[in-house]
Amino acid sequence: ITCQHTETMPPNANISRRSNGLASKATVSTQDLDNDPALQSVRTMKSLKGTEIAIDGVIYDISDFVHPGGEVVKFFGGNDVTVQYRMIHPYHTGKHLEKMKEVGKVVDYEAEYKFDTEFERDIKREVFKIVRRGREFGTPGYFFRAFCYIGFFFFMQYKFATSTTFFNYNNWYESGVFMAIVFGVAQAFIGLNVQHDANHGAASKRPWVNDLLGFGTDLIGSNKWNWMAQHWTHHAFTNHNEKDP
């Protein structure tokens, strides 16, 4: 068995790798190699190509995979995404993974968490009482608020850029300090509501809607792709002193 190492990585793949870490304890037996054709390609985590991901130690080629949530899945190419996958797919079953092309397994995979425990199932049951299946996405009320926040942001941006009373004002609400504070609140509405939910893939079932609203991150001075790389990893390893970015 040979391991091919490559330096080819997708954008920001090194960020996810640093966040996810690499394990080195799991092994694959000779009997497994003989019984499972998929194990004909047995490699290390570092050898994953930019068009491949690893989930539960299995390598999948996603170059031609049409993901229901859009192209965002390819952003994580070249990495072990077990925890991120489980985090964003609460209704996971084996049938979901069957839609992707299995091309091998990794020899140095080690599970970060125990999944499908009674504690996890209990937590999910309680959450599903509040967020019913099929109603996980944005409601009409959400989109109404989102467009109000977007309109408020552009209004404050216009007022801030065209103000002639920034330093010389007659009324306190015309001062530059007041407008700066209100403009900051408008940016917070975009960051904490609009782009946050969209970049979680939760605003709409339509990927283009999530992408469009997700670029609200760039409106307020950040970057959509950098935010997703860090924030999704944050949710996967919340408060982990080494892996939570």
mmCIF file of C-alpha atoms in Angstrom:
data_model
loop_
_atom_site.group_PDB
_atom_site.id
_atom_site.type_symbol
_atom_site.label_atom_id
_atom_site.label_comp_id
_atom_site.label_asym_id
_atom_site.label_seq_id
_atom_site.Cartn_x
_atom_site.Cartn_y
_atom_site.Cartn_z
ATOM 1 C CA ILE A 1 0.000 0.000 0.000
ATOM 2 C CA THR A 2 1.448 3.348 -0.950
ATOM 3 C CA CYS A 3 0.421 6.785 0.210
ATOM 4 C CA GLN A 4 0.558 9.667 -2.236
ATOM 5 C CA HIS A 5 1.087 13.081 -0.700
ATOM 6 C CA THR A 6 0.002 16.199 -2.513
ATOM 7 C CA GLU A 7 0.115 19.908 -1.757
ATOM 8 C CA THR A 8 -3.011 20.640 -3.764
ATOM 9 C CA MET A 9 -5.691 22.103 -1.503
ATOM 10 C CA PRO A 10 -8.862 24.125 -2.080
ATOM 11 C CA PRO A 11 -9.075 27.693 -0.790
ATOM 12 C CA ASN A 12 -8.766 27.805 3.017
ATOM 13 C CA ALA A 13 -8.418 24.031 3.284
ATOM 14 C CA ASN A 14 -5.429 24.566 5.560
ATOM 15 C CA ILE A 15 -7.695 26.509 7.947
ATOM 16 C CA SER A 16 -10.082 23.589 8.253
ATOM 17 C CA ARG A 17 -7.215 21.151 8.618
ATOM 18 C CA ARG A 18 -5.735 23.139 11.467
ATOM 19 C CA SER A 19 -9.163 23.338 13.055
ATOM 20 C CA ASN A 20 -10.061 19.670 12.594
ATOM 21 C CA GLY A 21 -6.655 18.245 13.474
ATOM 22 C CA LEU A 22 -5.320 14.906 12.259
ATOM 23 C CA ALA A 23 -5.645 11.668 14.190
ATOM 24 C CA SER A 24 -3.336 8.676 13.895
ATOM 25 C CA LYS A 25 -4.694 5.690 15.788
ATOM 26 C CA ALA A 26 -7.256 3.906 13.598
ATOM 27 C CA THR A 27 -6.056 0.937 11.521
ATOM 28 C CA VAL A 28 -7.438 -1.123 8.656
ATOM 29 C CA SER A 29 -7.035 -4.885 8.837
ATOM 30 C CA THR A 30 -5.948 -7.149 5.984
ATOM 31 C CA GLN A 31 -9.315 -8.905 6.196
ATOM 32 C CA ASP A 32 -11.081 -5.572 5.617
ATOM 33 C CA LEU A 33 -8.947 -4.978 2.546
ATOM 34 C CA ASP A 34 -9.940 -8.333 1.093
ATOM 35 C CA ASN A 35 -13.667 -8.016 1.820
ATOM 36 C CA ASP A 36 -14.311 -4.387 0.868
ATOM 37 C CA PRO A 37 -13.500 -3.304 -2.716
ATOM 38 C CA ALA A 38 -13.670 0.326 -1.643
ATOM 39 C CA LEU A 39 -10.579 -0.246 0.482
ATOM 40 C CA GLN A 40 -8.487 -0.814 -2.614
ATOM 41 C CA SER A 41 -7.613 2.858 -2.195
ATOM 42 C CA VAL A 42 -6.327 3.210 1.341
ATOM 43 C CA ARG A 43 -4.604 6.492 2.076
ATOM 44 C CA THR A 44 -3.768 8.986 4.778
ATOM 45 C CA MET A 45 -5.770 12.076 5.591
ATOM 46 C CA LYS A 46 -3.067 14.325 4.158
ATOM 47 C CA SER A 47 -3.350 12.660 0.756
ATOM 48 C CA LEU A 48 -6.956 13.797 0.180
ATOM 49 C CA LYS A 49 -7.376 15.701 -3.066
ATOM 50 C CA GLY A 50 -9.210 19.009 -3.323
ATOM 51 C CA THR A 51 -12.205 17.165 -4.821
ATOM 52 C CA GLU A 52 -12.404 14.617 -1.999
ATOM 53 C CA ILE A 53 -13.755 14.627 1.526
ATOM 54 C CA ALA A 54 -13.613 12.072 4.317
ATOM 55 C CA ILE A 55 -16.599 11.196 6.515
ATOM 56 C CA ASP A 56 -16.302 8.514 9.210
ATOM 57 C CA GLY A 57 -13.041 7.378 7.648
ATOM 58 C CA VAL A 58 -14.513 6.903 4.174
ATOM 59 C CA ILE A 59 -13.257 8.961 1.223
ATOM 60 C CA TYR A 60 -15.829 10.412 -1.181
ATOM 61 C CA ASP A 61 -15.204 12.038 -4.541
ATOM 62 C CA ILE A 62 -17.425 15.132 -4.758
ATOM 63 C CA SER A 63 -16.185 16.496 -8.090
ATOM 64 C CA ASP A 64 -19.450 15.533 -9.820
ATOM 65 C CA PHE A 65 -21.708 15.456 -6.763
ATOM 66 C CA VAL A 66 -24.795 17.644 -7.030
ATOM 67 C CA HIS A 67 -25.312 18.758 -3.454
ATOM 68 C CA PRO A 68 -28.895 19.762 -2.498
ATOM 69 C CA GLY A 69 -27.483 22.657 -0.475
ATOM 70 C CA GLY A 70 -25.409 24.006 -3.352
ATOM 71 C CA GLU A 71 -21.730 24.131 -4.216
ATOM 72 C CA VAL A 72 -20.707 25.035 -0.681
ATOM 73 C CA VAL A 73 -19.850 21.373 -0.018
ATOM 74 C CA LYS A 74 -16.839 21.701 -2.329
ATOM 75 C CA PHE A 75 -15.453 24.443 -0.138
ATOM 76 C CA PHE A 76 -14.440 21.756 2.367
ATOM 77 C CA GLY A 77 -12.680 19.537 -0.185
ATOM 78 C CA GLY A 78 -9.410 17.983 0.928
ATOM 79 C CA ASN A 79 -10.507 17.568 4.560
ATOM 80 C CA ASP A 80 -12.086 15.256 7.077
ATOM 81 C CA VAL A 81 -15.563 16.765 7.506
ATOM 82 C CA THR A 82 -17.181 14.151 9.730
ATOM 83 C CA VAL A 83 -18.120 16.538 12.519
ATOM 84 C CA GLN A 84 -19.177 19.362 10.187
ATOM 85 C CA TYR A 85 -21.328 16.929 8.201
ATOM 86 C CA ARG A 86 -23.068 15.590 11.293
ATOM 87 C CA MET A 87 -23.509 19.102 12.671
ATOM 88 C CA ILE A 88 -25.330 20.396 9.594
ATOM 89 C CA HIS A 89 -27.333 17.192 8.834
ATOM 90 C CA PRO A 90 -29.442 16.386 11.929
ATOM 91 C CA TYR A 91 -31.511 13.844 9.968
ATOM 92 C CA HIS A 92 -28.449 11.877 8.838
ATOM 93 C CA THR A 93 -28.911 8.327 7.563
ATOM 94 C CA GLY A 94 -26.634 6.069 5.567
ATOM 95 C CA LYS A 95 -28.706 6.748 2.469
ATOM 96 C CA HIS A 96 -27.463 10.331 2.371
ATOM 97 C CA LEU A 97 -23.876 9.204 1.956
ATOM 98 C CA GLU A 98 -24.793 6.655 -0.709
ATOM 99 C CA LYS A 99 -25.432 9.572 -3.069
ATOM 100 C CA MET A 100 -21.704 10.323 -3.171
ATOM 101 C CA LYS A 101 -19.038 8.271 -4.936
ATOM 102 C CA GLU A 102 -16.975 6.253 -2.453
ATOM 103 C CA VAL A 103 -13.365 5.985 -3.578
ATOM 104 C CA GLY A 104 -11.478 4.637 -0.574
ATOM 105 C CA LYS A 105 -10.742 4.902 3.108
ATOM 106 C CA VAL A 106 -8.208 6.641 5.323
ATOM 107 C CA VAL A 107 -5.981 4.741 7.705
ATOM 108 C CA ASP A 108 -5.440 7.528 10.193
ATOM 109 C CA TYR A 109 -9.056 8.439 10.975
ATOM 110 C CA GLU A 110 -10.105 8.673 14.604
ATOM 111 C CA ALA A 111 -13.607 9.651 15.685
ATOM 112 C CA GLU A 112 -13.790 13.018 17.422
ATOM 113 C CA TYR A 113 -17.128 12.321 19.117
ATOM 114 C CA LYS A 114 -19.528 9.470 19.738
ATOM 115 C CA PHE A 115 -22.581 9.854 17.532
ATOM 116 C CA ASP A 116 -26.107 8.443 17.777
ATOM 117 C CA THR A 117 -25.946 8.147 21.559
ATOM 118 C CA GLU A 118 -29.030 8.258 23.758
ATOM 119 C CA PHE A 119 -28.014 11.752 24.904
ATOM 120 C CA GLU A 120 -27.857 12.974 21.287
ATOM 121 C CA ARG A 121 -31.215 11.392 20.435
ATOM 122 C CA ASP A 122 -32.795 12.964 23.508
ATOM 123 C CA ILE A 123 -31.471 16.429 22.595
ATOM 124 C CA LYS A 124 -32.776 16.048 19.038
ATOM 125 C CA ARG A 125 -36.221 15.015 20.251
ATOM 126 C CA GLU A 126 -36.462 18.165 22.343
ATOM 127 C CA VAL A 127 -35.229 20.407 19.506
ATOM 128 C CA PHE A 128 -37.621 18.834 17.004
ATOM 129 C CA LYS A 129 -40.526 19.712 19.288
ATOM 130 C CA ILE A 130 -39.707 23.366 18.603
ATOM 131 C CA VAL A 131 -38.369 23.182 15.049
ATOM 132 C CA ARG A 132 -40.623 20.766 13.209
ATOM 133 C CA ARG A 133 -39.261 18.780 10.305
ATOM 134 C CA GLY A 134 -39.940 20.570 7.035
ATOM 135 C CA ARG A 135 -40.084 23.931 8.822
ATOM 136 C CA GLU A 136 -36.367 24.436 9.377
ATOM 137 C CA PHE A 137 -36.048 27.248 6.855
ATOM 138 C CA GLY A 138 -36.903 30.927 6.888
ATOM 139 C CA THR A 139 -40.557 31.855 7.414
ATOM 140 C CA PRO A 140 -42.300 34.833 5.770
ATOM 141 C CA GLY A 141 -41.632 36.687 9.013
ATOM 142 C CA TYR A 142 -37.916 36.007 8.697
ATOM 143 C CA PHE A 143 -37.755 37.372 5.158
ATOM 144 C CA PHE A 144 -39.782 40.436 6.155
ATOM 145 C CA ARG A 145 -37.309 41.184 8.932
ATOM 146 C CA ALA A 146 -34.353 40.432 6.658
ATOM 147 C CA PHE A 147 -35.459 42.931 4.024
ATOM 148 C CA CYS A 148 -36.187 45.521 6.722
ATOM 149 C CA TYR A 149 -32.654 45.050 8.085
ATOM 150 C CA ILE A 150 -31.172 45.295 4.576
ATOM 151 C CA GLY A 151 -33.167 48.466 3.840
ATOM 152 C CA PHE A 152 -32.162 49.952 7.185
ATOM 153 C CA PHE A 153 -28.495 49.190 6.458
ATOM 154 C CA PHE A 154 -28.475 50.915 3.072
ATOM 155 C CA PHE A 155 -30.408 53.872 4.461
ATOM 156 C CA MET A 156 -27.855 54.372 7.230
ATOM 157 C CA GLN A 157 -24.987 53.898 4.803
ATOM 158 C CA TYR A 158 -26.415 56.655 2.628
ATOM 159 C CA LYS A 159 -26.977 58.974 5.616
ATOM 160 C CA PHE A 160 -23.508 58.301 6.970
ATOM 161 C CA ALA A 161 -21.823 58.959 3.600
ATOM 162 C CA THR A 162 -23.776 62.113 2.720
ATOM 163 C CA SER A 163 -24.000 63.774 6.110
ATOM 164 C CA THR A 164 -23.035 67.465 6.191
ATOM 165 C CA THR A 165 -23.583 67.822 9.925
ATOM 166 C CA PHE A 166 -21.047 65.253 11.082
ATOM 167 C CA PHE A 167 -19.152 67.687 13.302
ATOM 168 C CA ASN A 168 -21.295 70.816 13.091
ATOM 169 C CA TYR A 169 -24.842 69.985 14.083
ATOM 170 C CA ASN A 170 -27.826 71.633 15.682
ATOM 171 C CA ASN A 171 -29.525 68.486 16.991
ATOM 172 C CA TRP A 172 -27.892 65.529 18.743
ATOM 173 C CA TYR A 173 -29.347 63.032 16.261
ATOM 174 C CA GLU A 174 -27.460 64.797 13.463
ATOM 175 C CA SER A 175 -24.076 64.251 15.098
ATOM 176 C CA GLY A 176 -21.491 61.927 13.591
ATOM 177 C CA VAL A 177 -21.214 59.932 16.820
ATOM 178 C CA PHE A 178 -24.932 59.174 16.879
ATOM 179 C CA MET A 179 -25.001 58.187 13.202
ATOM 180 C CA ALA A 180 -21.941 55.969 13.668
ATOM 181 C CA ILE A 181 -23.644 54.126 16.527
ATOM 182 C CA VAL A 182 -26.877 53.617 14.586
ATOM 183 C CA PHE A 183 -24.935 52.553 11.477
ATOM 184 C CA GLY A 184 -23.119 49.991 13.630
ATOM 185 C CA VAL A 185 -26.447 48.627 14.855
ATOM 186 C CA ALA A 186 -27.605 48.316 11.230
ATOM 187 C CA GLN A 187 -24.468 46.313 10.447
ATOM 188 C CA ALA A 188 -25.084 44.088 13.459
ATOM 189 C CA PHE A 189 -28.581 43.284 12.185
ATOM 190 C CA ILE A 190 -27.038 42.063 8.926
ATOM 191 C CA GLY A 191 -24.322 40.092 10.685
ATOM 192 C CA LEU A 192 -26.381 38.470 13.417
ATOM 193 C CA ASN A 193 -29.523 37.798 11.417
ATOM 194 C CA VAL A 194 -29.387 37.958 7.619
ATOM 195 C CA GLN A 195 -25.970 36.580 6.695
ATOM 196 C CA HIS A 196 -25.699 34.306 9.724
ATOM 197 C CA ASP A 197 -28.812 32.270 8.925
ATOM 198 C CA ALA A 198 -28.128 32.322 5.183
ATOM 199 C CA ASN A 199 -24.557 31.056 5.548
ATOM 200 C CA HIS A 200 -25.876 28.259 7.735
ATOM 201 C CA GLY A 201 -28.026 27.248 4.758
ATOM 202 C CA ALA A 202 -31.102 27.911 6.887
ATOM 203 C CA ALA A 203 -32.705 30.901 5.169
ATOM 204 C CA SER A 204 -34.114 28.965 2.221
ATOM 205 C CA LYS A 205 -34.200 25.570 0.530
ATOM 206 C CA ARG A 206 -32.874 27.341 -2.556
ATOM 207 C CA PRO A 207 -29.053 27.544 -2.419
ATOM 208 C CA TRP A 208 -28.927 30.740 -4.507
ATOM 209 C CA VAL A 209 -31.046 32.566 -1.911
ATOM 210 C CA ASN A 210 -28.667 31.526 0.859
ATOM 211 C CA ASP A 211 -25.679 32.556 -1.261
ATOM 212 C CA LEU A 212 -27.193 35.945 -2.079
ATOM 213 C CA LEU A 213 -28.104 36.808 1.503
ATOM 214 C CA GLY A 214 -24.881 35.234 2.733
ATOM 215 C CA PHE A 215 -22.854 37.864 0.914
ATOM 216 C CA GLY A 216 -24.241 40.291 3.473
ATOM 217 C CA THR A 217 -21.047 39.346 5.327
ATOM 218 C CA ASP A 218 -19.066 41.252 2.720
ATOM 219 C CA LEU A 219 -21.354 44.281 3.058
ATOM 220 C CA ILE A 220 -20.262 44.739 6.648
ATOM 221 C CA GLY A 221 -16.549 44.303 6.032
ATOM 222 C CA SER A 222 -15.956 40.572 6.414
ATOM 223 C CA ASN A 223 -15.848 37.725 3.872
ATOM 224 C CA LYS A 224 -18.475 35.064 3.264
ATOM 225 C CA TRP A 225 -16.053 32.180 2.657
ATOM 226 C CA ASN A 226 -13.735 32.998 5.517
ATOM 227 C CA TRP A 227 -16.737 33.358 7.828
ATOM 228 C CA MET A 228 -18.088 29.947 6.812
ATOM 229 C CA ALA A 229 -14.731 28.213 7.241
ATOM 230 C CA GLN A 230 -14.413 29.558 10.762
ATOM 231 C CA HIS A 231 -18.035 29.567 11.903
ATOM 232 C CA TRP A 232 -18.947 26.067 10.756
ATOM 233 C CA THR A 233 -15.807 24.785 12.458
ATOM 234 C CA HIS A 234 -16.804 26.784 15.542
ATOM 235 C CA HIS A 235 -20.140 24.953 15.672
ATOM 236 C CA ALA A 236 -18.442 21.606 15.105
ATOM 237 C CA PHE A 237 -15.973 22.158 17.962
ATOM 238 C CA THR A 238 -17.729 24.708 20.146
ATOM 239 C CA ASN A 239 -15.502 25.967 22.984
ATOM 240 C CA HIS A 240 -12.795 23.413 22.209
ATOM 241 C CA ASN A 241 -9.640 25.140 23.437
ATOM 242 C CA GLU A 242 -7.588 23.992 20.409
ATOM 243 C CA LYS A 243 -10.025 23.472 17.536
ATOM 244 C CA ASP A 244 -12.601 26.236 17.956
ATOM 245 C CA PRO A 245 -11.289 29.125 15.821
#
